[in-house]
Amino acid sequence: MSNLPSEPEFEQAYKELVSTLENSKLFEKNPEYKKALQVCSIPERIIQFRVTWEDDKGQCQVNNAFRVQFNSALGPYKGGLRFHPTVNLSILKFLGFEQIFKNALTGLSMGGGKGGADFDPKGKSDNEIRKFCVAFMRELNKHIGADTDVPAGDIGVSPREIGYMFGAYRAERNRWEGILTCKGGNWGGSLVRAEATGFGLVYYVQHMIQYASGGKESFKGKRVAITGSGNVAQYAALKCIELGATVISLSDSKGCLIATDEQGITPDLVNMIADMKVKRKQLAELANSSEYSNKFKYIGDGARPWIHCGKVDVALPSATQNEVSGEEAKKLMESGAKFIAEGSNMGCTQEAIDIFEASRKDKKGDACWYAPGKAANAGGVAVSGLEMAQNSMRLKWSAEEVDAKLQDIMKNCFENCLNTAKEYVPFGEGEFPSLVAGGNIAGFSKVAAAMLDQGDWW
């Protein structure tokens, strides 16, 4: 990687994976997998293109767009599209690299990829967003397909954008096929897809709590701090509340909202926030309203809740990458946090992960147990995989059927991470197995074995 331009996000993701593989027994048992690591760290294909579109003033605008098709050993490339001004190749490579192993952990037949553009939907009219999506798909349609590459939504790409792009694909190709997931419910989308990442995150943590407590504890009575206020955070909050927890925080790019009463954040408030997000409003407006000013405090300047929310049992970073620093990791443990799981991709810095892992070894049963995003937030792409299956069969499963399958996938994912860690990573008596190592090894091993079977390296 030294001969490439600096790509800090991708390099962080790569080093995090490599460190756990090299500190395990994996290469001792499977020395041939070292070459697989070298091969799969380079994308099979990167597509970069420009998108020109006309704004409401009749002026031509141009954006950079990408699709990173990282690895297809297990199935068609699968991963979201992100529309955000910060999008660059480093971020998409990090997300695509993580996606390879996340998809492997679902047990479904999906490879890994990611894409997007530095287009910002905020402040744009529906007409401008539609024009951009049509122009974007005019090029992307040449490189995707139901058995080739199936993108989904991500930051800045809601069902609205998915709909515009799907319509553009049909117009370009004269075909109806499941080339995008997160589609509308009445034209090929799956029930529970919107909820899946947040619900799956909570299901995963539920297994962590049950394992750590010997089945004696659950979410009931737990104080849960969450960052973000988008899709993942909203549904994680709702599921936590349903299971008896008290949600004490949400956040956006401008700051964080922290509950100051015992009730915490209610389902009605989550629904109100969801409506605000659709209208591109900030949480500060809610905190400053007369109805809620005495129930919450709002901390601006982009603050995160970790050092402000008092006692915490469970922390769920669910906004974006690197949203828990080393200092914040220490503060969370001082606040009593016993479980932290990433609803966002690479939500913790490497320094924070090292602190959590050191706690796992030193404090044993009293540690703060960490779960990486590639395992804990795999529920979203898992239900995208179920959406692909429904499209292929021209069927639609009930919400109960999809949710049951999601729960099984997250249970199997947790057990796979746990048992793989026990097999490959030494741990002392009373220590929890390393879920980050288990997730990395289990996901990578599955991909490496498929690559070896298919002759991807000699």
mmCIF file of N, CA and C in Angstrom, residues 182-244:
data_model
loop_
_atom_site.group_PDB
_atom_site.id
_atom_site.type_symbol
_atom_site.label_atom_id
_atom_site.label_comp_id
_atom_site.label_asym_id
_atom_site.label_seq_id
_atom_site.Cartn_x
_atom_site.Cartn_y
_atom_site.Cartn_z
ATOM 1 N N CYS A 182 -33.421 -1.577 -0.737
ATOM 2 C CA CYS A 182 -34.068 -0.447 -0.041
ATOM 3 C C CYS A 182 -35.142 0.176 -0.927
ATOM 4 N N LYS A 183 -35.712 -0.630 -1.795
ATOM 5 C CA LYS A 183 -36.755 -0.134 -2.701
ATOM 6 C C LYS A 183 -38.061 0.096 -1.952
ATOM 7 N N GLY A 184 -39.000 0.776 -2.604
ATOM 8 C CA GLY A 184 -40.314 0.999 -2.028
ATOM 9 C C GLY A 184 -41.060 -0.312 -1.827
ATOM 10 N N GLY A 185 -41.884 -0.356 -0.789
ATOM 11 C CA GLY A 185 -42.568 -1.603 -0.436
ATOM 12 C C GLY A 185 -43.507 -2.131 -1.494
ATOM 13 N N ASN A 186 -44.073 -1.252 -2.319
ATOM 14 C CA ASN A 186 -45.020 -1.719 -3.333
ATOM 15 C C ASN A 186 -44.374 -1.935 -4.698
ATOM 16 N N TRP A 187 -43.060 -1.836 -4.775
ATOM 17 C CA TRP A 187 -42.366 -2.149 -6.047
ATOM 18 C C TRP A 187 -41.039 -2.864 -5.802
ATOM 19 N N GLY A 188 -41.108 -3.910 -4.968
ATOM 20 C CA GLY A 188 -39.967 -4.811 -4.827
ATOM 21 C C GLY A 188 -39.191 -4.710 -3.542
ATOM 22 N N GLY A 189 -39.512 -3.744 -2.692
ATOM 23 C CA GLY A 189 -38.791 -3.621 -1.435
ATOM 24 C C GLY A 189 -39.214 -4.663 -0.420
ATOM 25 N N SER A 190 -38.362 -4.880 0.561
ATOM 26 C CA SER A 190 -38.669 -5.847 1.610
ATOM 27 C C SER A 190 -39.182 -5.137 2.846
ATOM 28 N N LEU A 191 -40.159 -5.736 3.491
ATOM 29 C CA LEU A 191 -40.565 -5.270 4.811
ATOM 30 C C LEU A 191 -39.392 -5.428 5.783
ATOM 31 N N VAL A 192 -39.314 -4.564 6.767
ATOM 32 C CA VAL A 192 -38.292 -4.551 7.814
ATOM 33 C C VAL A 192 -36.926 -4.073 7.303
ATOM 34 N N ARG A 193 -36.820 -3.706 6.015
ATOM 35 C CA ARG A 193 -35.507 -3.230 5.532
ATOM 36 C C ARG A 193 -35.117 -1.920 6.207
ATOM 37 N N ALA A 194 -36.054 -1.000 6.352
ATOM 38 C CA ALA A 194 -35.726 0.276 6.976
ATOM 39 C C ALA A 194 -35.253 0.081 8.418
ATOM 40 N N GLU A 195 -35.889 -0.843 9.126
ATOM 41 C CA GLU A 195 -35.584 -1.072 10.536
ATOM 42 C C GLU A 195 -34.358 -1.957 10.757
ATOM 43 N N ALA A 196 -33.907 -2.646 9.706
ATOM 44 C CA ALA A 196 -33.033 -3.810 9.879
ATOM 45 C C ALA A 196 -31.705 -3.513 10.551
ATOM 46 N N THR A 197 -31.024 -2.435 10.173
ATOM 47 C CA THR A 197 -29.709 -2.178 10.773
ATOM 48 C C THR A 197 -29.843 -1.881 12.261
ATOM 49 N N GLY A 198 -30.791 -1.013 12.624
ATOM 50 C CA GLY A 198 -30.997 -0.679 14.025
ATOM 51 C C GLY A 198 -31.491 -1.858 14.841
ATOM 52 N N PHE A 199 -32.485 -2.578 14.309
ATOM 53 C CA PHE A 199 -32.988 -3.766 15.008
ATOM 54 C C PHE A 199 -31.882 -4.812 15.161
ATOM 55 N N GLY A 200 -31.157 -5.068 14.051
ATOM 56 C CA GLY A 200 -30.103 -6.083 14.086
ATOM 57 C C GLY A 200 -29.020 -5.749 15.085
ATOM 58 N N LEU A 201 -28.676 -4.469 15.192
ATOM 59 C CA LEU A 201 -27.694 -4.019 16.172
ATOM 60 C C LEU A 201 -28.124 -4.392 17.588
ATOM 61 N N VAL A 202 -29.385 -4.132 17.896
ATOM 62 C CA VAL A 202 -29.891 -4.428 19.239
ATOM 63 C C VAL A 202 -29.976 -5.935 19.465
ATOM 64 N N TYR A 203 -30.373 -6.701 18.446
ATOM 65 C CA TYR A 203 -30.405 -8.157 18.596
ATOM 66 C C TYR A 203 -29.004 -8.700 18.907
ATOM 67 N N TYR A 204 -27.998 -8.143 18.233
ATOM 68 C CA TYR A 204 -26.618 -8.601 18.468
ATOM 69 C C TYR A 204 -26.201 -8.300 19.905
ATOM 70 N N VAL A 205 -26.448 -7.075 20.347
ATOM 71 C CA VAL A 205 -26.062 -6.691 21.711
ATOM 72 C C VAL A 205 -26.840 -7.501 22.747
ATOM 73 N N GLN A 206 -28.065 -7.839 22.422
ATOM 74 C CA GLN A 206 -28.871 -8.663 23.317
ATOM 75 C C GLN A 206 -28.162 -9.996 23.602
ATOM 76 N N HIS A 207 -27.556 -10.585 22.572
ATOM 77 C CA HIS A 207 -26.809 -11.835 22.767
ATOM 78 C C HIS A 207 -25.548 -11.591 23.595
ATOM 79 N N MET A 208 -24.907 -10.435 23.409
ATOM 80 C CA MET A 208 -23.744 -10.097 24.239
ATOM 81 C C MET A 208 -24.140 -10.029 25.719
ATOM 82 N N ILE A 209 -25.241 -9.348 25.991
ATOM 83 C CA ILE A 209 -25.699 -9.195 27.376
ATOM 84 C C ILE A 209 -26.045 -10.550 27.988
ATOM 85 N N GLN A 210 -26.750 -11.368 27.218
ATOM 86 C CA GLN A 210 -27.147 -12.678 27.736
ATOM 87 C C GLN A 210 -25.937 -13.561 28.006
ATOM 88 N N TYR A 211 -24.960 -13.535 27.096
ATOM 89 C CA TYR A 211 -23.754 -14.348 27.284
ATOM 90 C C TYR A 211 -22.972 -13.861 28.499
ATOM 91 N N ALA A 212 -22.784 -12.549 28.595
ATOM 92 C CA ALA A 212 -21.974 -11.981 29.679
ATOM 93 C C ALA A 212 -22.604 -12.206 31.048
ATOM 94 N N SER A 213 -23.939 -12.238 31.084
ATOM 95 C CA SER A 213 -24.636 -12.382 32.371
ATOM 96 C C SER A 213 -25.075 -13.805 32.644
ATOM 97 N N GLY A 214 -24.707 -14.735 31.769
ATOM 98 C CA GLY A 214 -25.166 -16.107 31.947
ATOM 99 C C GLY A 214 -26.667 -16.239 31.807
ATOM 100 N N GLY A 215 -27.256 -15.387 30.979
ATOM 101 C CA GLY A 215 -28.693 -15.436 30.736
ATOM 102 C C GLY A 215 -29.537 -14.733 31.775
ATOM 103 N N LYS A 216 -28.909 -14.054 32.736
ATOM 104 C CA LYS A 216 -29.661 -13.420 33.823
ATOM 105 C C LYS A 216 -30.120 -12.006 33.506
ATOM 106 N N GLU A 217 -29.502 -11.358 32.499
ATOM 107 C CA GLU A 217 -29.832 -9.971 32.202
ATOM 108 C C GLU A 217 -30.294 -9.811 30.762
ATOM 109 N N SER A 218 -30.929 -8.679 30.509
ATOM 110 C CA SER A 218 -31.379 -8.315 29.165
ATOM 111 C C SER A 218 -31.249 -6.793 29.037
ATOM 112 N N PHE A 219 -31.890 -6.208 28.050
ATOM 113 C CA PHE A 219 -31.892 -4.754 27.919
ATOM 114 C C PHE A 219 -32.740 -4.081 29.004
ATOM 115 N N LYS A 220 -33.597 -4.845 29.634
ATOM 116 C CA LYS A 220 -34.507 -4.269 30.617
ATOM 117 C C LYS A 220 -33.730 -3.538 31.719
ATOM 118 N N GLY A 221 -34.061 -2.267 31.916
ATOM 119 C CA GLY A 221 -33.425 -1.470 32.948
ATOM 120 C C GLY A 221 -32.102 -0.843 32.564
ATOM 121 N N LYS A 222 -31.607 -1.115 31.373
ATOM 122 C CA LYS A 222 -30.319 -0.572 30.943
ATOM 123 C C LYS A 222 -30.479 0.864 30.435
ATOM 124 N N ARG A 223 -29.440 1.677 30.702
ATOM 125 C CA ARG A 223 -29.353 3.029 30.148
ATOM 126 C C ARG A 223 -28.501 2.969 28.886
ATOM 127 N N VAL A 224 -29.077 3.405 27.769
ATOM 128 C CA VAL A 224 -28.434 3.249 26.468
ATOM 129 C C VAL A 224 -28.162 4.616 25.857
ATOM 130 N N ALA A 225 -26.894 4.885 25.551
ATOM 131 C CA ALA A 225 -26.503 6.110 24.855
ATOM 132 C C ALA A 225 -26.314 5.796 23.371
ATOM 133 N N ILE A 226 -26.940 6.583 22.523
ATOM 134 C CA ILE A 226 -26.890 6.375 21.072
ATOM 135 C C ILE A 226 -26.464 7.674 20.409
ATOM 136 N N THR A 227 -25.589 7.581 19.407
ATOM 137 C CA THR A 227 -25.301 8.735 18.564
ATOM 138 C C THR A 227 -26.002 8.564 17.229
ATOM 139 N N GLY A 228 -26.175 9.699 16.542
ATOM 140 C CA GLY A 228 -26.916 9.700 15.296
ATOM 141 C C GLY A 228 -28.388 9.939 15.558
ATOM 142 N N SER A 229 -29.101 10.299 14.514
ATOM 143 C CA SER A 229 -30.555 10.438 14.605
ATOM 144 C C SER A 229 -31.197 10.034 13.288
ATOM 145 N N GLY A 230 -30.438 9.341 12.470
ATOM 146 C CA GLY A 230 -30.948 8.837 11.206
ATOM 147 C C GLY A 230 -31.584 7.472 11.371
ATOM 148 N N ASN A 231 -31.665 6.778 10.277
ATOM 149 C CA ASN A 231 -32.371 5.497 10.222
ATOM 150 C C ASN A 231 -31.880 4.511 11.282
ATOM 151 N N VAL A 232 -30.567 4.294 11.363
ATOM 152 C CA VAL A 232 -30.009 3.298 12.280
ATOM 153 C C VAL A 232 -30.314 3.674 13.730
ATOM 154 N N ALA A 233 -30.019 4.930 14.082
ATOM 155 C CA ALA A 233 -30.216 5.375 15.458
ATOM 156 C C ALA A 233 -31.686 5.329 15.859
ATOM 157 N N GLN A 234 -32.569 5.747 14.952
ATOM 158 C CA GLN A 234 -34.003 5.769 15.264
ATOM 159 C C GLN A 234 -34.517 4.374 15.606
ATOM 160 N N TYR A 235 -34.209 3.403 14.760
ATOM 161 C CA TYR A 235 -34.774 2.067 14.981
ATOM 162 C C TYR A 235 -34.041 1.315 16.092
ATOM 163 N N ALA A 236 -32.766 1.621 16.290
ATOM 164 C CA ALA A 236 -32.086 1.052 17.459
ATOM 165 C C ALA A 236 -32.736 1.569 18.738
ATOM 166 N N ALA A 237 -33.035 2.864 18.759
ATOM 167 C CA ALA A 237 -33.681 3.455 19.936
ATOM 168 C C ALA A 237 -35.043 2.816 20.187
ATOM 169 N N LEU A 238 -35.839 2.676 19.140
ATOM 170 C CA LEU A 238 -37.186 2.104 19.300
ATOM 171 C C LEU A 238 -37.126 0.664 19.806
ATOM 172 N N LYS A 239 -36.190 -0.112 19.290
ATOM 173 C CA LYS A 239 -36.086 -1.511 19.727
ATOM 174 C C LYS A 239 -35.576 -1.581 21.174
ATOM 175 N N CYS A 240 -34.629 -0.730 21.538
ATOM 176 C CA CYS A 240 -34.154 -0.697 22.930
ATOM 177 C C CYS A 240 -35.300 -0.382 23.887
ATOM 178 N N ILE A 241 -36.103 0.622 23.516
ATOM 179 C CA ILE A 241 -37.244 1.006 24.360
ATOM 180 C C ILE A 241 -38.234 -0.146 24.472
ATOM 181 N N GLU A 242 -38.496 -0.810 23.353
ATOM 182 C CA GLU A 242 -39.415 -1.956 23.344
ATOM 183 C C GLU A 242 -38.936 -3.052 24.294
ATOM 184 N N LEU A 243 -37.613 -3.216 24.400
ATOM 185 C CA LEU A 243 -37.047 -4.271 25.248
ATOM 186 C C LEU A 243 -36.828 -3.829 26.691
ATOM 187 N N GLY A 244 -37.289 -2.622 27.025
ATOM 188 C CA GLY A 244 -37.274 -2.198 28.416
ATOM 189 C C GLY A 244 -36.127 -1.298 28.815
#
